[in-house]
Short mmCIF file of C-alpha atoms in Angstrom, two decimals:
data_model
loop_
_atom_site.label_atom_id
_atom_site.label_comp_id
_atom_site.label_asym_id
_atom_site.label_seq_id
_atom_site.Cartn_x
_atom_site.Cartn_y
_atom_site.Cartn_z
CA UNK A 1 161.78 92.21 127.55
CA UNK A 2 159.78 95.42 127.19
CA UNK A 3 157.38 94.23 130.18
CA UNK A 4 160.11 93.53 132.43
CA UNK A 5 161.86 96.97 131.69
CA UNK A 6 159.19 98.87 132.29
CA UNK A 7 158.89 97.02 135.84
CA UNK A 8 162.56 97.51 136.42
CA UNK A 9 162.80 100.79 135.15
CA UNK A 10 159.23 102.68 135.34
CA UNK A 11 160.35 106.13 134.26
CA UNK A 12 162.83 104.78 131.12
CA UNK A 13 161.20 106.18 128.40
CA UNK A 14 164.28 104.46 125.87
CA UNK A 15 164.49 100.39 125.69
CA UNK A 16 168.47 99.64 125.83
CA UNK A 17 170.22 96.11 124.60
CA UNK A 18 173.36 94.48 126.49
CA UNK A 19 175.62 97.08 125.53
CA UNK A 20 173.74 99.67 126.71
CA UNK A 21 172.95 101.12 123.11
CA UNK A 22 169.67 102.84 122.78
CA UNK A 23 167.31 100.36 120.46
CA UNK A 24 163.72 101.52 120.85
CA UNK A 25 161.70 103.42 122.56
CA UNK A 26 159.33 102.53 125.38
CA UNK A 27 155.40 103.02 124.28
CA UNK A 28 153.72 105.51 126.63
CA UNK A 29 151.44 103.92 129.03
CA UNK A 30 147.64 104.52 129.00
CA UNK A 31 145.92 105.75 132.11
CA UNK A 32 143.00 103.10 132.79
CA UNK A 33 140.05 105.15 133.90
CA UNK A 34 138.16 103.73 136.72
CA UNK A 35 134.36 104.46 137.11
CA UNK A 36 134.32 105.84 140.58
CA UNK A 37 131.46 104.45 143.19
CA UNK A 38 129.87 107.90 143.09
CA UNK A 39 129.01 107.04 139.08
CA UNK A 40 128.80 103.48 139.92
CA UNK A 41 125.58 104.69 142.33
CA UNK A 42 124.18 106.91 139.89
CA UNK A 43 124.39 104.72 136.52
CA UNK A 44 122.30 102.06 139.47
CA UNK A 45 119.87 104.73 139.68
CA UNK A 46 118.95 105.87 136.12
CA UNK A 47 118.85 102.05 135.11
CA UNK A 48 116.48 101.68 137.73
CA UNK A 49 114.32 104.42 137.41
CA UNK A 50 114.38 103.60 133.20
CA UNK A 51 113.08 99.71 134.50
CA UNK A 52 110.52 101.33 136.18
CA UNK A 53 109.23 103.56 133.64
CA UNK A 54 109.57 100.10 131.32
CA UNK A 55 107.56 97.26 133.78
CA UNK A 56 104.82 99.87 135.06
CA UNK A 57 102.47 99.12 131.95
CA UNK A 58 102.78 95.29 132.77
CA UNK A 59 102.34 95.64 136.53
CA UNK A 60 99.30 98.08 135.89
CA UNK A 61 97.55 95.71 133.56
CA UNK A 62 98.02 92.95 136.30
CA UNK A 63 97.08 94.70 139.19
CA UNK A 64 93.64 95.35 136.73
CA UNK A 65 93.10 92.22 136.15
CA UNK A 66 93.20 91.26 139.79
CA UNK A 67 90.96 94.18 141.28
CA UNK A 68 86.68 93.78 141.78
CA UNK A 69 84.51 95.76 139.77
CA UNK A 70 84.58 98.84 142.39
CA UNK A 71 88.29 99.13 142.18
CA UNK A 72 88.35 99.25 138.67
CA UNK A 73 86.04 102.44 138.35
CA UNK A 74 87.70 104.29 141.04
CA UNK A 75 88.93 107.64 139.87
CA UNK A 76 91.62 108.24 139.85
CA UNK A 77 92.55 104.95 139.27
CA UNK A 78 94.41 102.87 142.10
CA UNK A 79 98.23 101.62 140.70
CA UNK A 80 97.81 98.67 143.45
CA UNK A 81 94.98 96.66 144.06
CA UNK A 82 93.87 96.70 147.14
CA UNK A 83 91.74 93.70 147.59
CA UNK A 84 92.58 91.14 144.70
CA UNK A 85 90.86 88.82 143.54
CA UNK A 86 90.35 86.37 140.79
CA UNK A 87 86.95 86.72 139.71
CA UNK A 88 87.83 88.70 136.09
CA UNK A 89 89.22 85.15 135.19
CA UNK A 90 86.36 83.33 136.38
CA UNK A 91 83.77 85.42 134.38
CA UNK A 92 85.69 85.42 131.18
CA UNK A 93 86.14 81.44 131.27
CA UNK A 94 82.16 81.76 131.63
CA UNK A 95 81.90 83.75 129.04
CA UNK A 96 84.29 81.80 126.92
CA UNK A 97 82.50 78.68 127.57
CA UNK A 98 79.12 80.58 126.53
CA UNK A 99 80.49 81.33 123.11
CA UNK A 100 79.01 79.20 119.83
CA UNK A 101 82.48 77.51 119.67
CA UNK A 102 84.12 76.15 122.13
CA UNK A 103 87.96 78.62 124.25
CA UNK A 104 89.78 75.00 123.47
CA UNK A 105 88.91 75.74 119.41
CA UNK A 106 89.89 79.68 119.84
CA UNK A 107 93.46 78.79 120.93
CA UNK A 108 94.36 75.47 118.84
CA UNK A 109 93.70 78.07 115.75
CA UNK A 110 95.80 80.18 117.77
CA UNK A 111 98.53 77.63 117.84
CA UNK A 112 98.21 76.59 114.80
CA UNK A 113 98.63 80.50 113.32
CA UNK A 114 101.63 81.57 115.90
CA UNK A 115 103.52 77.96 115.16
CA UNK A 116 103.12 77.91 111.45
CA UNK A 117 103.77 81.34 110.14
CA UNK A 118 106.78 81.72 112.59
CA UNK A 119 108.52 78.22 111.31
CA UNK A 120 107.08 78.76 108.05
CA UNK A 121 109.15 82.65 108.32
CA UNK A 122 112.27 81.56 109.51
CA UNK A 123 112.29 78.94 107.42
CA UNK A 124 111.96 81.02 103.87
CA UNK A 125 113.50 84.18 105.53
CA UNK A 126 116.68 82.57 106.28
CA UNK A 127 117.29 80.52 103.48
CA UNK A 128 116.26 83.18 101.15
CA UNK A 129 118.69 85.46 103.17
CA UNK A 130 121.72 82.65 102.72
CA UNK A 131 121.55 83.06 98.92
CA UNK A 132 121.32 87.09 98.98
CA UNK A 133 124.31 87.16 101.20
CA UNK A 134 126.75 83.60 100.58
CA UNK A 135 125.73 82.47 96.79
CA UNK A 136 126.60 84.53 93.59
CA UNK A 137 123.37 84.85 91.83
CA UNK A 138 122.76 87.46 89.17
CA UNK A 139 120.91 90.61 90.35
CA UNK A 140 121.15 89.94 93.76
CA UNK A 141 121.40 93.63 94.80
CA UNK A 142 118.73 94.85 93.15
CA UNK A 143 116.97 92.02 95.13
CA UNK A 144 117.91 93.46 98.29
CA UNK A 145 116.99 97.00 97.33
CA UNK A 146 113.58 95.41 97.13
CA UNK A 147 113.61 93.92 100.42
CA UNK A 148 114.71 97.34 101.61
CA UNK A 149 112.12 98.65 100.20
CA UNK A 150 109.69 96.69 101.42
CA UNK A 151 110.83 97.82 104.77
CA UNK A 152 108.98 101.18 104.28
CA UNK A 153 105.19 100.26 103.33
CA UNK A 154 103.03 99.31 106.43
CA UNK A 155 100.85 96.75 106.47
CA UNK A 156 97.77 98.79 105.76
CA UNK A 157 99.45 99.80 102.88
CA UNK A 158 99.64 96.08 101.66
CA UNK A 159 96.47 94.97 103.16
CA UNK A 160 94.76 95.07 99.46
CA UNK A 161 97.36 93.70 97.71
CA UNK A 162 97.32 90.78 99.91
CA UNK A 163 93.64 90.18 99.84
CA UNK A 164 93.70 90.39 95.79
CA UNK A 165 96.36 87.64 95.56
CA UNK A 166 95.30 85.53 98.27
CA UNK A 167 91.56 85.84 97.27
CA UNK A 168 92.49 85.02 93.14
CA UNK A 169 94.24 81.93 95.13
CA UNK A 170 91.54 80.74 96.72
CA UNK A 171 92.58 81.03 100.45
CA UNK A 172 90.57 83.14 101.77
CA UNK A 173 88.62 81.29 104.92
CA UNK A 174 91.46 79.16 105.49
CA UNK A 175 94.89 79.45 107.86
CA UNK A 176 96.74 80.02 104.74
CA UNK A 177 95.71 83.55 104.37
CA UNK A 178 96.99 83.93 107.43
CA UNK A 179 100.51 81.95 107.43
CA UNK A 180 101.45 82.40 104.06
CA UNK A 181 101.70 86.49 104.60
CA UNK A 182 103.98 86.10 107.32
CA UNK A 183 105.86 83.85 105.10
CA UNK A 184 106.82 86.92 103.42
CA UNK A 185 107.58 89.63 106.14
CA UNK A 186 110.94 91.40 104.49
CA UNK A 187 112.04 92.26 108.12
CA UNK A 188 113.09 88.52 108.89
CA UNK A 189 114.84 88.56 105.47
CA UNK A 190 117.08 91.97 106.27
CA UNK A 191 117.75 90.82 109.22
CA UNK A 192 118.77 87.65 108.50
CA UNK A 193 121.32 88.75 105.94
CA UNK A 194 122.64 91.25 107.59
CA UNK A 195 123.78 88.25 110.06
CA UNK A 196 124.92 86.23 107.60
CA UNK A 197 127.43 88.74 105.97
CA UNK A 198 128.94 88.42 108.67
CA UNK A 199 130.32 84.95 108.26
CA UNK A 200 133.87 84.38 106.89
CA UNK A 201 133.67 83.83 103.09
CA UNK A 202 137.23 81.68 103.77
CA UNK A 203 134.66 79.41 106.09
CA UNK A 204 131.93 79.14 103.52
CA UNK A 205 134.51 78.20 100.32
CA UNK A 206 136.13 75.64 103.11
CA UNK A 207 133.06 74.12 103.02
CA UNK A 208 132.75 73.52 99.37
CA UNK A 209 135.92 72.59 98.46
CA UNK A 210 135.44 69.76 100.90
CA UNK A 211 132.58 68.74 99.10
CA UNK A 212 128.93 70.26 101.20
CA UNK A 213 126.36 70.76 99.42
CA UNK A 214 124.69 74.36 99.73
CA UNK A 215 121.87 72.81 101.60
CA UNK A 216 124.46 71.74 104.34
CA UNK A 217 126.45 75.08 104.28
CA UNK A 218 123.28 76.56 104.62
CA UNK A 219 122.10 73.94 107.79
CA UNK A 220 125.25 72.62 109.33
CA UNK A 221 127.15 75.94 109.42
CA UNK A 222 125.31 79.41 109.02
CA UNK A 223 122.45 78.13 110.72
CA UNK A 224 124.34 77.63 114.00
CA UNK A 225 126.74 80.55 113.57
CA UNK A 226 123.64 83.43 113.24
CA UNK A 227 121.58 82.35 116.07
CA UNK A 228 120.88 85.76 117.60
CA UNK A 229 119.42 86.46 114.55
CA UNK A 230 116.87 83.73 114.09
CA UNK A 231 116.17 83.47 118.02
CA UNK A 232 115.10 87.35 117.35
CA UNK A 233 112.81 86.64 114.46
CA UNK A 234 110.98 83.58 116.39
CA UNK A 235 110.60 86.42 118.93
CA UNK A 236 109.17 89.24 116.43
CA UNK A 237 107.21 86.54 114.33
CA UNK A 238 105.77 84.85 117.41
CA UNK A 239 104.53 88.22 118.93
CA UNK A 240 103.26 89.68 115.69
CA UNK A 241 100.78 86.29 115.27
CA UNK A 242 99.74 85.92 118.48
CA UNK A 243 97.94 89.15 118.56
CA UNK A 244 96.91 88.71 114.98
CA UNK A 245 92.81 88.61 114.67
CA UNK A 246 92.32 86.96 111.01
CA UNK A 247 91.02 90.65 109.38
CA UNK A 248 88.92 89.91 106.53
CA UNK A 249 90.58 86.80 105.88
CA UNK A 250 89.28 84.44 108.45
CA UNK A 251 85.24 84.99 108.23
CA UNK A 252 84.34 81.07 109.61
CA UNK A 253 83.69 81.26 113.63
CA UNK A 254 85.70 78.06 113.91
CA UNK A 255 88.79 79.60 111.99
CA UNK A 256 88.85 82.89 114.40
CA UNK A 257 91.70 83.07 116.59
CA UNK A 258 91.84 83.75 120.57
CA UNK A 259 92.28 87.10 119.85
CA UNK A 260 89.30 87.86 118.20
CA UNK A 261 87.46 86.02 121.13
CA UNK A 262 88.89 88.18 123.19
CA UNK A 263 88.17 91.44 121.71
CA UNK A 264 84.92 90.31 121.22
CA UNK A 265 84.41 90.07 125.09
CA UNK A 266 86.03 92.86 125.64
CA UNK A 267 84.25 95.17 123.73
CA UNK A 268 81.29 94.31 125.77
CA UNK A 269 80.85 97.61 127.55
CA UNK A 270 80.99 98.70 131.03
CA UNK A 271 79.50 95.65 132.34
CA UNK A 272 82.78 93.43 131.00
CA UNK A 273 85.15 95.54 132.27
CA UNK A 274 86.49 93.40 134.54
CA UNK A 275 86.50 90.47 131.75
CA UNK A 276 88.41 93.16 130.10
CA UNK A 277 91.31 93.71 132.25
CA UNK A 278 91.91 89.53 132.62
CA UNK A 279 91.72 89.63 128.77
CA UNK A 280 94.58 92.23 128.19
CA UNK A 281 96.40 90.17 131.02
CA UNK A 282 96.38 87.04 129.41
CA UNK A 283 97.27 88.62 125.61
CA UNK A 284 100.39 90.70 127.13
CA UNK A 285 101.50 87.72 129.44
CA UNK A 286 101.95 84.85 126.99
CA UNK A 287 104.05 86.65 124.65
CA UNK A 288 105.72 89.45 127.50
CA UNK A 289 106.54 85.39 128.79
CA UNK A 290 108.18 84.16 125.84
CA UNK A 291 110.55 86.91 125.26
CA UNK A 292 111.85 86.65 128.54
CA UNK A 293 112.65 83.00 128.07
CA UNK A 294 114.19 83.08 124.58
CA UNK A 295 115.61 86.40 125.45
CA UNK A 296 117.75 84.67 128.07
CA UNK A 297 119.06 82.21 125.04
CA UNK A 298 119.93 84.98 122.55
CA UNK A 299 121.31 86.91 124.68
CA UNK A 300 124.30 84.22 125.98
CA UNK A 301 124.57 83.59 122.05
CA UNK A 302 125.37 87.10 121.58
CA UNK A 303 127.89 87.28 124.34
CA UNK A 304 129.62 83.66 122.73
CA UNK A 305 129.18 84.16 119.07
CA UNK A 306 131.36 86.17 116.97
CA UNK A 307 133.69 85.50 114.23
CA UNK A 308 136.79 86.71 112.10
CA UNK A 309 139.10 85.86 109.46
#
């Protein structure tokens, strides 16, 4: 009724009923502000300029790792090759294959780092995170406020800690001191809570009165429902091993992952420099490669997801 007076009657600021007596009043309507074309164009711009400023360090370290050796000591240094070519690659896999053990040994450690401690994270960080946030437990809170907490001491502040306990474990030389301190990163935790929190407690007691277990609350239904959140921690996780060297940790040569063949090479002076450019190309691309593709995933989650009481 109010819609069709206000079509009728545009400038009636009273609503009126058969009998013409005054029963409400008509709510004011809301200008809808248009961006004009003139904005449009200039919002255009600044993204674009701000996705420049963003892809020039990845376009730079490709154009590197295609240029010759004279191109790469030209000062000041050329933004576009000019003649490209892929001999940086071809030296470094002769390099690689030169090495005591074997590129195909380098990355299967790699592998077997990146895949572990990122299932191995998401698996304890989420479920972990599904007790802080959906189960009454005592102290809870004050288990949080360590988690917090933990949020503010770097990793070189840690580093000693971690090599007491996993050295009075025995680990040390072996892919568990590796995995199991990612196992432990409080960031996955935070953020998986703070997801979580925001499921319906009405959803969660649903599910128990019905008769699932925690373990399928916990699989079946929170899982699915904070999927931005876990899709980001692969991403994190992932990136955060893959670039990982062992430290003092890993001191076997066959243990070593690709990274620390690669620095290794690269470090060789002015006479590797073209090694080194295909080497920061091929560190940057395989992870700069996976966000893209699971960043594509979370972000349709994000735009489906969402729910209320």
């Amino acid at each position: 009724m109010v819609a069709a007076l206000r079509k009728k009657f545009p400038k009636r600021q009273y609503i009126y009923d058969e009998h013409g007596k005054k029963i409400g009043k008509l709510a004011k309507r809301t200008k809808r502000l248009n961006r004009s074309t003139g904005g449009t164009v200039v919002l255009f711009i600044f993204m674009g300029i701000l996705a420049i400023f963003m892809g020039f360090p990845l376009f730079f370290t490709i154009s590197n790792a295609l240029k010759p050796l004279d191109e790469l000591f030209l000062f000041p240094p050329q933004i576009v090759v000019r003649n490209p070519t892929l001999s940086n690659f071809s030296d470094l896999f002769v390099s690689m294959q030169a090495t005591w053990v074997p590129f195909t040994r380098y990355a299967v450690n790699t592998l077997i780092i990146t895949i572990g401690g990122t299932v191995g994270h998401l698996f304890f960080a989420s479920a972990a995170a599904y007790a802080l946030a959906k189960v009454d437990i005592p102290g809870r809170k004050w288990m949080f406020a360590l988690v917090v907490l933990a949020l503010m001491f770097s990793a070189t502040v840690t580093s000693i800690p971690n090599f007491v306990i996993i050295s009075s474990m025995g680990l040390i030389d072996t892919y568990w001191a590796v995995i199991l301190p990612a196992f432990s990163a409080p960031l996955g935790l935070y953020l998986m809570k703070q997801f979580m929190e925001q499921i319906p407690e009405s959803l969660i007691e649903s599910a128990r009165i019905d008769g699932a277990s925690e373990y399928k609350i916990y699989w079946k239904i929170v899982m699915p429902n904070v999927k931005p959140a876990w899709l980001t921690l692969i991403i994190l996780s992932f990136q955060g091993l893959w670039a990982t060297t062992g430290g003092v940790f890993l001191r076997s040569e066959e243990l070593k992952p690709l990274s620390f063949a690669m620095g290794q090479i690269a470090g060789g002076g002015i006479a590797r420099a073209g090694e080194s450019a295909a080497v920061m190309f091929i560190m940057m691309i395989v992870p700069v490669t996976f966000f893209i593709i699971a960043q594509s995933q979370m972000i349709e989650t994000l735009t489906t997801s969402g729910m209320k009481d």
